Structures are given as structure tokens and as C-alpha cells.
Short mmCIF file of N, CA and C in Angstrom, two decimals:
data_model
loop_
_atom_site.label_atom_id
_atom_site.label_comp_id
_atom_site.label_asym_id
_atom_site.label_seq_id
_atom_site.Cartn_x
_atom_site.Cartn_y
_atom_site.Cartn_z
N MET A 1242 81.84 116.88 108.91
CA MET A 1242 81.19 116.55 110.15
C MET A 1242 81.29 117.78 111.05
N SER A 1243 80.25 118.06 111.76
CA SER A 1243 80.22 119.27 112.56
C SER A 1243 80.98 119.13 113.86
N ASP A 1244 80.93 118.01 114.50
CA ASP A 1244 81.62 117.81 115.77
C ASP A 1244 83.03 117.31 115.49
N ALA A 1245 84.04 118.04 115.97
CA ALA A 1245 85.44 117.70 115.69
C ALA A 1245 85.81 116.31 116.19
N ASP A 1246 85.12 115.84 117.24
CA ASP A 1246 85.44 114.52 117.79
C ASP A 1246 84.63 113.40 117.14
N ALA A 1247 83.64 113.75 116.35
CA ALA A 1247 82.78 112.74 115.74
C ALA A 1247 83.54 111.97 114.68
N ARG A 1248 83.25 110.70 114.60
CA ARG A 1248 83.83 109.84 113.57
C ARG A 1248 82.69 109.34 112.71
N PRO A 1249 82.97 109.01 111.47
CA PRO A 1249 81.90 108.48 110.62
C PRO A 1249 81.38 107.16 111.16
N THR A 1250 80.11 106.92 110.91
CA THR A 1250 79.52 105.64 111.30
C THR A 1250 79.91 104.58 110.27
N GLN A 1251 79.75 103.33 110.63
CA GLN A 1251 80.01 102.25 109.68
C GLN A 1251 79.08 102.38 108.49
N GLU A 1252 77.86 102.81 108.73
CA GLU A 1252 76.89 103.00 107.65
C GLU A 1252 77.39 104.05 106.66
N GLN A 1253 77.94 105.16 107.15
CA GLN A 1253 78.48 106.19 106.26
C GLN A 1253 79.65 105.65 105.45
N LEU A 1254 80.54 104.91 106.09
CA LEU A 1254 81.69 104.36 105.38
C LEU A 1254 81.25 103.33 104.35
N ASP A 1255 80.29 102.51 104.70
CA ASP A 1255 79.78 101.51 103.75
C ASP A 1255 79.13 102.18 102.55
N ARG A 1256 78.42 103.26 102.78
CA ARG A 1256 77.77 104.00 101.68
C ARG A 1256 78.83 104.63 100.77
N TYR A 1257 79.87 105.20 101.36
CA TYR A 1257 80.99 105.78 100.61
C TYR A 1257 81.59 104.69 99.70
N ALA A 1258 81.88 103.53 100.28
CA ALA A 1258 82.46 102.43 99.50
C ALA A 1258 81.50 101.95 98.42
N GLU A 1259 80.23 101.83 98.75
CA GLU A 1259 79.24 101.38 97.77
C GLU A 1259 79.21 102.30 96.56
N GLN A 1260 79.20 103.60 96.81
CA GLN A 1260 79.18 104.58 95.72
C GLN A 1260 80.48 104.52 94.91
N PHE A 1261 81.59 104.49 95.63
CA PHE A 1261 82.89 104.50 94.95
C PHE A 1261 83.10 103.23 94.13
N ASN A 1262 82.62 102.10 94.62
CA ASN A 1262 82.77 100.83 93.89
C ASN A 1262 81.97 100.80 92.60
N GLN A 1263 81.05 101.73 92.42
CA GLN A 1263 80.30 101.82 91.18
C GLN A 1263 81.00 102.68 90.13
N SER A 1264 82.10 103.32 90.50
CA SER A 1264 82.80 104.19 89.55
C SER A 1264 83.40 103.37 88.42
N GLN A 1265 83.44 103.97 87.25
CA GLN A 1265 84.00 103.29 86.08
C GLN A 1265 85.45 102.89 86.29
N THR A 1266 86.21 103.75 86.96
CA THR A 1266 87.63 103.48 87.15
C THR A 1266 87.85 102.23 88.00
N LEU A 1267 87.18 102.13 89.13
CA LEU A 1267 87.36 100.94 89.97
C LEU A 1267 86.87 99.69 89.26
N ARG A 1268 85.75 99.81 88.55
CA ARG A 1268 85.24 98.65 87.82
C ARG A 1268 86.20 98.23 86.72
N LEU A 1269 86.77 99.19 85.99
CA LEU A 1269 87.72 98.89 84.93
C LEU A 1269 88.94 98.16 85.48
N LEU A 1270 89.46 98.64 86.60
CA LEU A 1270 90.63 98.01 87.21
C LEU A 1270 90.29 96.72 87.94
N GLY A 1271 89.01 96.50 88.24
CA GLY A 1271 88.60 95.31 88.96
C GLY A 1271 88.83 95.42 90.46
N LEU A 1272 88.92 96.64 90.99
CA LEU A 1272 89.20 96.87 92.40
C LEU A 1272 87.92 97.05 93.21
N ARG A 1273 88.02 96.75 94.51
CA ARG A 1273 86.91 96.94 95.44
C ARG A 1273 87.42 97.66 96.68
N LEU A 1274 86.68 98.66 97.12
CA LEU A 1274 86.98 99.42 98.32
C LEU A 1274 86.07 98.95 99.44
N SER A 1275 86.65 98.82 100.64
CA SER A 1275 85.83 98.49 101.82
C SER A 1275 86.46 99.10 103.06
N PHE A 1276 85.63 99.22 104.08
CA PHE A 1276 86.06 99.70 105.39
C PHE A 1276 85.64 98.65 106.41
N PRO A 1277 86.59 97.83 106.88
CA PRO A 1277 86.23 96.82 107.88
C PRO A 1277 85.65 97.48 109.14
N PRO A 1278 84.81 96.76 109.86
CA PRO A 1278 84.24 97.31 111.10
C PRO A 1278 85.34 97.82 112.04
N GLY A 1279 85.05 98.90 112.70
CA GLY A 1279 86.01 99.50 113.63
C GLY A 1279 86.49 100.86 113.17
N GLY A 1280 86.35 101.15 111.86
CA GLY A 1280 86.72 102.45 111.34
C GLY A 1280 88.18 102.82 111.46
N GLU A 1281 89.06 101.81 111.39
CA GLU A 1281 90.49 102.06 111.56
C GLU A 1281 91.32 101.92 110.29
N LYS A 1282 90.73 101.30 109.25
CA LYS A 1282 91.53 101.10 108.03
C LYS A 1282 90.67 101.07 106.78
N VAL A 1283 91.37 101.26 105.68
CA VAL A 1283 90.80 101.19 104.33
C VAL A 1283 91.37 99.93 103.69
N VAL A 1284 90.54 99.19 102.99
CA VAL A 1284 91.00 98.00 102.28
C VAL A 1284 90.62 98.13 100.81
N ILE A 1285 91.61 97.95 99.94
CA ILE A 1285 91.39 97.88 98.50
C ILE A 1285 91.77 96.47 98.08
N THR A 1286 90.85 95.77 97.46
CA THR A 1286 91.14 94.40 97.02
C THR A 1286 91.06 94.30 95.51
N LEU A 1287 91.88 93.42 95.00
CA LEU A 1287 91.82 92.99 93.61
C LEU A 1287 91.41 91.52 93.72
N PRO A 1288 90.10 91.26 93.76
CA PRO A 1288 89.63 89.91 94.07
C PRO A 1288 89.91 88.88 92.99
N GLU A 1289 90.15 89.36 91.76
CA GLU A 1289 90.45 88.42 90.67
C GLU A 1289 91.54 89.03 89.80
N VAL A 1290 92.75 88.54 89.98
CA VAL A 1290 93.86 89.03 89.17
C VAL A 1290 93.68 88.50 87.75
N ARG A 1291 93.67 89.42 86.80
CA ARG A 1291 93.48 89.07 85.39
C ARG A 1291 94.80 89.23 84.64
N ALA A 1292 94.84 88.75 83.43
CA ALA A 1292 96.06 88.81 82.61
C ALA A 1292 96.58 90.23 82.47
N GLU A 1293 95.66 91.20 82.31
CA GLU A 1293 96.10 92.59 82.12
C GLU A 1293 96.68 93.22 83.38
N HIS A 1294 96.53 92.57 84.54
CA HIS A 1294 97.13 93.05 85.78
C HIS A 1294 98.57 92.58 85.93
N ARG A 1295 98.96 91.61 85.14
CA ARG A 1295 100.28 90.99 85.29
C ARG A 1295 101.31 91.66 84.39
N GLY A 1296 102.55 91.32 84.62
CA GLY A 1296 103.59 91.83 83.74
C GLY A 1296 104.84 92.29 84.43
N GLY A 1297 104.88 92.22 85.73
CA GLY A 1297 106.08 92.62 86.45
C GLY A 1297 107.29 91.81 86.02
N LEU A 1298 108.28 92.49 85.46
CA LEU A 1298 109.53 91.86 84.98
C LEU A 1298 109.27 90.74 83.97
N GLY A 1299 108.18 90.84 83.23
CA GLY A 1299 107.87 89.82 82.24
C GLY A 1299 107.42 88.51 82.85
N THR A 1300 107.01 88.53 84.12
CA THR A 1300 106.57 87.33 84.82
C THR A 1300 105.07 87.39 85.06
N HIS A 1301 104.59 86.51 85.90
CA HIS A 1301 103.18 86.52 86.28
C HIS A 1301 102.92 87.42 87.49
N ALA A 1302 103.94 88.15 87.91
CA ALA A 1302 103.77 89.07 89.03
C ALA A 1302 102.86 90.23 88.61
N ILE A 1303 102.24 90.87 89.60
CA ILE A 1303 101.37 92.01 89.33
C ILE A 1303 102.24 93.19 88.88
N ASN A 1304 101.78 93.91 87.87
CA ASN A 1304 102.48 95.06 87.34
C ASN A 1304 102.56 96.18 88.38
N GLY A 1305 103.69 96.87 88.42
CA GLY A 1305 103.90 97.95 89.38
C GLY A 1305 102.89 99.08 89.26
N GLY A 1306 102.38 99.32 88.06
CA GLY A 1306 101.37 100.36 87.89
C GLY A 1306 100.07 100.00 88.60
N ILE A 1307 99.71 98.73 88.59
CA ILE A 1307 98.51 98.27 89.29
C ILE A 1307 98.73 98.39 90.79
N ILE A 1308 99.91 98.00 91.25
CA ILE A 1308 100.25 98.11 92.67
C ILE A 1308 100.16 99.58 93.11
N SER A 1309 100.75 100.46 92.32
CA SER A 1309 100.73 101.89 92.66
C SER A 1309 99.31 102.44 92.66
N ALA A 1310 98.49 102.02 91.71
CA ALA A 1310 97.09 102.48 91.67
C ALA A 1310 96.34 102.01 92.91
N MET A 1311 96.57 100.77 93.32
CA MET A 1311 95.91 100.26 94.51
C MET A 1311 96.33 101.06 95.75
N PHE A 1312 97.62 101.37 95.85
CA PHE A 1312 98.08 102.18 96.97
C PHE A 1312 97.49 103.58 96.92
N ASP A 1313 97.40 104.16 95.73
CA ASP A 1313 96.82 105.49 95.59
C ASP A 1313 95.38 105.50 96.11
N TYR A 1314 94.60 104.51 95.74
CA TYR A 1314 93.22 104.43 96.23
C TYR A 1314 93.19 104.18 97.73
N ALA A 1315 94.01 103.28 98.23
CA ALA A 1315 94.00 102.96 99.66
C ALA A 1315 94.37 104.18 100.50
N ILE A 1316 95.50 104.80 100.16
CA ILE A 1316 95.96 105.99 100.90
C ILE A 1316 94.97 107.14 100.67
N GLY A 1317 94.54 107.32 99.44
CA GLY A 1317 93.66 108.43 99.09
C GLY A 1317 92.28 108.37 99.72
N CYS A 1318 91.86 107.20 100.16
CA CYS A 1318 90.55 107.06 100.80
C CYS A 1318 90.62 107.11 102.33
N THR A 1319 91.82 107.18 102.90
CA THR A 1319 91.91 107.23 104.36
C THR A 1319 91.20 108.44 104.97
N PRO A 1320 91.14 109.61 104.30
CA PRO A 1320 90.40 110.72 104.92
C PRO A 1320 88.93 110.40 105.18
N ALA A 1321 88.37 109.43 104.50
CA ALA A 1321 86.99 109.03 104.77
C ALA A 1321 86.83 108.52 106.20
N LEU A 1322 87.92 108.03 106.78
CA LEU A 1322 87.88 107.57 108.17
C LEU A 1322 87.72 108.75 109.14
N VAL A 1323 88.02 109.95 108.65
CA VAL A 1323 87.87 111.18 109.44
C VAL A 1323 86.54 111.84 109.11
N ASP A 1324 86.29 112.03 107.81
CA ASP A 1324 85.05 112.66 107.35
C ASP A 1324 84.83 112.28 105.88
N PRO A 1325 83.93 111.34 105.63
CA PRO A 1325 83.72 110.87 104.26
C PRO A 1325 83.07 111.89 103.33
N THR A 1326 82.62 113.01 103.85
CA THR A 1326 81.97 114.01 103.00
C THR A 1326 82.95 115.04 102.44
N ARG A 1327 84.17 115.11 102.98
CA ARG A 1327 85.15 116.12 102.54
C ARG A 1327 85.95 115.65 101.34
N ARG A 1328 86.13 116.56 100.39
CA ARG A 1328 86.97 116.27 99.23
C ARG A 1328 88.41 116.08 99.68
N CYS A 1329 89.12 115.24 98.96
CA CYS A 1329 90.53 115.00 99.27
C CYS A 1329 91.25 114.55 98.00
N ALA A 1330 92.56 114.65 98.04
CA ALA A 1330 93.37 114.24 96.90
C ALA A 1330 94.75 113.81 97.39
N THR A 1331 95.25 112.75 96.83
CA THR A 1331 96.59 112.28 97.17
C THR A 1331 97.60 113.30 96.66
N MET A 1332 98.52 113.69 97.53
CA MET A 1332 99.56 114.66 97.16
C MET A 1332 100.90 113.97 96.90
N GLN A 1333 101.15 112.88 97.62
CA GLN A 1333 102.46 112.23 97.50
C GLN A 1333 102.33 110.77 97.89
N LEU A 1334 103.03 109.91 97.14
CA LEU A 1334 103.13 108.49 97.48
C LEU A 1334 104.59 108.07 97.40
N SER A 1335 105.00 107.23 98.32
CA SER A 1335 106.32 106.63 98.28
C SER A 1335 106.13 105.12 98.42
N VAL A 1336 106.42 104.39 97.35
CA VAL A 1336 106.17 102.96 97.31
C VAL A 1336 107.49 102.20 97.39
N SER A 1337 107.51 101.18 98.25
CA SER A 1337 108.66 100.29 98.36
C SER A 1337 108.21 98.89 97.96
N PHE A 1338 108.79 98.37 96.90
CA PHE A 1338 108.49 97.02 96.43
C PHE A 1338 109.45 96.06 97.12
N GLU A 1339 108.94 95.13 97.90
CA GLU A 1339 109.79 94.23 98.67
C GLU A 1339 109.98 92.87 98.02
N ARG A 1340 108.96 92.40 97.34
CA ARG A 1340 109.02 91.12 96.63
C ARG A 1340 107.93 91.14 95.56
N PRO A 1341 108.05 90.31 94.55
CA PRO A 1341 106.99 90.27 93.54
C PRO A 1341 105.64 89.92 94.16
N VAL A 1342 104.61 90.59 93.68
CA VAL A 1342 103.25 90.31 94.15
C VAL A 1342 102.66 89.29 93.19
N ARG A 1343 102.46 88.09 93.70
CA ARG A 1343 101.93 87.01 92.87
C ARG A 1343 100.64 86.48 93.49
N GLY A 1344 99.95 85.68 92.73
CA GLY A 1344 98.74 85.04 93.24
C GLY A 1344 97.51 85.44 92.44
N THR A 1345 96.37 85.00 92.94
CA THR A 1345 95.11 85.23 92.25
C THR A 1345 94.29 86.36 92.86
N THR A 1346 94.68 86.82 94.06
CA THR A 1346 94.04 87.96 94.71
C THR A 1346 95.13 88.80 95.36
N VAL A 1347 94.84 90.09 95.51
CA VAL A 1347 95.78 91.03 96.13
C VAL A 1347 94.97 91.98 97.01
N ARG A 1348 95.57 92.40 98.12
CA ARG A 1348 94.89 93.29 99.06
C ARG A 1348 95.84 94.36 99.57
N ALA A 1349 95.38 95.60 99.59
CA ALA A 1349 96.13 96.71 100.19
C ALA A 1349 95.32 97.23 101.36
N GLU A 1350 96.00 97.46 102.48
CA GLU A 1350 95.35 97.99 103.68
C GLU A 1350 96.07 99.26 104.09
N ALA A 1351 95.31 100.32 104.33
CA ALA A 1351 95.89 101.61 104.71
C ALA A 1351 95.32 102.08 106.04
N THR A 1352 96.17 102.73 106.82
CA THR A 1352 95.77 103.32 108.10
C THR A 1352 96.32 104.74 108.19
N ILE A 1353 95.69 105.53 109.03
CA ILE A 1353 96.12 106.90 109.25
C ILE A 1353 97.27 106.92 110.25
N ASP A 1354 98.33 107.66 109.89
CA ASP A 1354 99.44 107.87 110.82
C ASP A 1354 99.21 109.12 111.65
N SER A 1355 98.82 110.21 111.00
CA SER A 1355 98.50 111.46 111.72
C SER A 1355 97.63 112.34 110.84
N VAL A 1356 96.87 113.23 111.51
CA VAL A 1356 95.94 114.11 110.82
C VAL A 1356 96.16 115.54 111.31
N GLY A 1357 96.32 116.45 110.36
CA GLY A 1357 96.36 117.87 110.68
C GLY A 1357 95.05 118.51 110.26
N THR A 1358 95.05 119.82 110.15
CA THR A 1358 93.85 120.54 109.76
C THR A 1358 93.43 120.21 108.33
N SER A 1359 94.42 120.15 107.43
CA SER A 1359 94.09 119.90 106.02
C SER A 1359 95.01 118.86 105.37
N THR A 1360 95.87 118.25 106.15
CA THR A 1360 96.81 117.25 105.62
C THR A 1360 96.74 115.99 106.46
N LEU A 1361 96.75 114.86 105.79
CA LEU A 1361 96.70 113.57 106.46
C LEU A 1361 97.88 112.74 105.98
N PHE A 1362 98.54 112.03 106.89
CA PHE A 1362 99.64 111.13 106.56
C PHE A 1362 99.16 109.71 106.82
N ALA A 1363 99.42 108.81 105.88
CA ALA A 1363 98.94 107.44 105.99
C ALA A 1363 100.00 106.45 105.52
N SER A 1364 99.85 105.21 105.96
CA SER A 1364 100.72 104.11 105.56
C SER A 1364 99.87 102.96 105.06
N ALA A 1365 100.44 102.17 104.14
CA ALA A 1365 99.71 101.02 103.61
C ALA A 1365 100.66 99.86 103.38
N ARG A 1366 100.08 98.69 103.36
CA ARG A 1366 100.80 97.45 103.05
C ARG A 1366 100.01 96.69 102.00
N MET A 1367 100.74 95.98 101.14
CA MET A 1367 100.10 95.15 100.13
C MET A 1367 100.41 93.69 100.44
N TYR A 1368 99.35 92.88 100.40
CA TYR A 1368 99.46 91.46 100.73
C TYR A 1368 99.11 90.60 99.52
N ASP A 1369 99.87 89.52 99.32
CA ASP A 1369 99.51 88.56 98.27
C ASP A 1369 98.45 87.61 98.82
N ASP A 1370 98.06 86.63 98.02
CA ASP A 1370 96.99 85.74 98.46
C ASP A 1370 97.41 84.77 99.55
N LYS A 1371 98.71 84.76 99.92
CA LYS A 1371 99.19 83.95 101.04
C LYS A 1371 99.32 84.78 102.31
N GLY A 1372 98.98 86.08 102.21
CA GLY A 1372 99.06 86.95 103.37
C GLY A 1372 100.43 87.54 103.62
N GLN A 1373 101.35 87.38 102.68
CA GLN A 1373 102.70 87.94 102.82
C GLN A 1373 102.70 89.41 102.40
N VAL A 1374 103.40 90.25 103.16
CA VAL A 1374 103.57 91.64 102.76
C VAL A 1374 104.56 91.67 101.61
N CYS A 1375 104.16 92.29 100.50
CA CYS A 1375 105.00 92.35 99.30
C CYS A 1375 105.45 93.76 98.97
N ALA A 1376 104.71 94.76 99.46
CA ALA A 1376 105.05 96.15 99.18
C ALA A 1376 104.48 97.01 100.31
N ARG A 1377 105.10 98.19 100.46
CA ARG A 1377 104.65 99.15 101.48
C ARG A 1377 104.57 100.52 100.83
N CYS A 1378 103.76 101.38 101.43
CA CYS A 1378 103.58 102.72 100.89
C CYS A 1378 103.33 103.71 102.02
N GLN A 1379 103.86 104.89 101.85
CA GLN A 1379 103.54 106.01 102.72
C GLN A 1379 103.02 107.12 101.83
N GLY A 1380 102.05 107.87 102.31
CA GLY A 1380 101.48 108.92 101.48
C GLY A 1380 100.97 110.10 102.27
N VAL A 1381 100.75 111.16 101.54
CA VAL A 1381 100.20 112.40 102.08
C VAL A 1381 98.95 112.74 101.28
N VAL A 1382 97.89 113.10 101.98
CA VAL A 1382 96.63 113.43 101.34
C VAL A 1382 96.17 114.81 101.80
N LYS A 1383 95.76 115.63 100.86
CA LYS A 1383 95.20 116.95 101.14
C LYS A 1383 93.70 116.80 101.36
N MET A 1384 93.21 117.36 102.47
CA MET A 1384 91.78 117.33 102.77
C MET A 1384 91.22 118.74 102.65
N SER A 1385 90.19 118.87 101.86
CA SER A 1385 89.55 120.16 101.64
C SER A 1385 88.38 120.33 102.61
N GLN A 1386 87.95 121.55 102.80
CA GLN A 1386 86.72 121.80 103.57
C GLN A 1386 85.50 121.64 102.67
N MET A 1387 85.72 121.59 101.35
CA MET A 1387 84.62 121.42 100.40
C MET A 1387 84.07 120.00 100.47
N LYS A 1388 82.79 119.88 100.25
CA LYS A 1388 82.14 118.57 100.23
C LYS A 1388 82.23 117.97 98.83
N TRP A 1389 82.14 116.64 98.75
CA TRP A 1389 82.08 115.97 97.45
C TRP A 1389 80.84 116.46 96.72
N ALA A 1390 80.91 116.50 95.42
CA ALA A 1390 79.77 116.94 94.61
C ALA A 1390 78.55 116.09 94.88
N SER A 1391 78.75 114.78 95.07
CA SER A 1391 77.63 113.87 95.35
C SER A 1391 77.19 113.97 96.80
N GLY A 1392 78.05 114.55 97.65
CA GLY A 1392 77.76 114.64 99.08
C GLY A 1392 78.15 113.40 99.85
N GLU A 1393 78.44 112.30 99.15
CA GLU A 1393 78.72 111.05 99.84
C GLU A 1393 80.02 110.36 99.44
N SER A 1394 80.51 110.65 98.26
CA SER A 1394 81.62 109.87 97.74
C SER A 1394 82.33 110.62 96.62
N PRO A 1395 83.60 110.30 96.39
CA PRO A 1395 84.31 110.91 95.26
C PRO A 1395 83.93 110.30 93.92
N ALA A 1396 83.11 109.28 93.91
CA ALA A 1396 82.74 108.63 92.66
C ALA A 1396 81.97 109.60 91.75
N VAL A 1397 82.56 109.93 90.62
CA VAL A 1397 81.92 110.88 89.69
C VAL A 1397 81.70 110.28 88.31
N ASN A 1398 82.25 109.14 88.04
CA ASN A 1398 82.09 108.55 86.72
C ASN A 1398 81.57 107.14 86.81
#
């Protein structure tokens, strides 16, 4: 974005999510990316928990790898709230598992804590289908000045 104070429009964020939701990786995992109105957070949902998502401690809880992947996407997409055209990559995640994540749907919500010139710090929470916080995450994302190859989204596959 050319103006340092400009924020992406809801239309730009929706287009970013639309493109990213078509990626093979998100479809394979069954995840959906969205940006609720207001431009303040990223939401990653697992709208239908399947058998392959389960396995935490040999129970019906969601597997930690799925939880970590959801946090990676949630934290990793927060730079879109600043400029959805800039390439970015997650540099670090710290996940705290507070209780087993159970249920038929799961949601991760991420917000920006602070933004520097090329580094963004974000926090996320994971909610079960009863709305209970089950896990938390803090992360660091590197933001490049380069644009996405598609110009609109990191979705490449």
C-alpha cells in the first residue's frame, strides 16, 4: 500500500481470503480463512472436525499438529491486516495448550500486537465449539516489501 496510514479495505481482505481458501493446503486440512468486518483480526476455522484431525493423547481431542497448523495460518495471515499484497512468512510460534480441544468445530482468532518496518508480533487464541479458550499462541511474522506472485494472496497451489 502506498500510504503508510492506509489500511486494507474489507473487499481486499475478503479477496485475499477467497483466494487463499482455494489453496490445496487449506482444502486438504479443511480450514477456512476469514477477516471479520472491522479489519482487526484473522479467523481460521475448522468447520467440520474429521477423524483425521483427532488423536490428541489417543482421545477424540484435536491433534496438536492440527492446532499448530491453525495457529500458523492465523498468525501468519495477520500481516494482511496491514497490507494484503506484501509477502510474509511466520518466523516463530509459541503455543500453549491449556486443555484438550474437543468438539465438532474449532476456531482460531489472531490479532496484531505490534508492527515494525518488517516484523509483526501477533497473538492468537483457539476456541472449541462451546467457545472455551483451549490454547494460546504468540508469533512473529516477517513482512517483505515484495508483493505476492498473484498480487492478491499467498495462495500458490
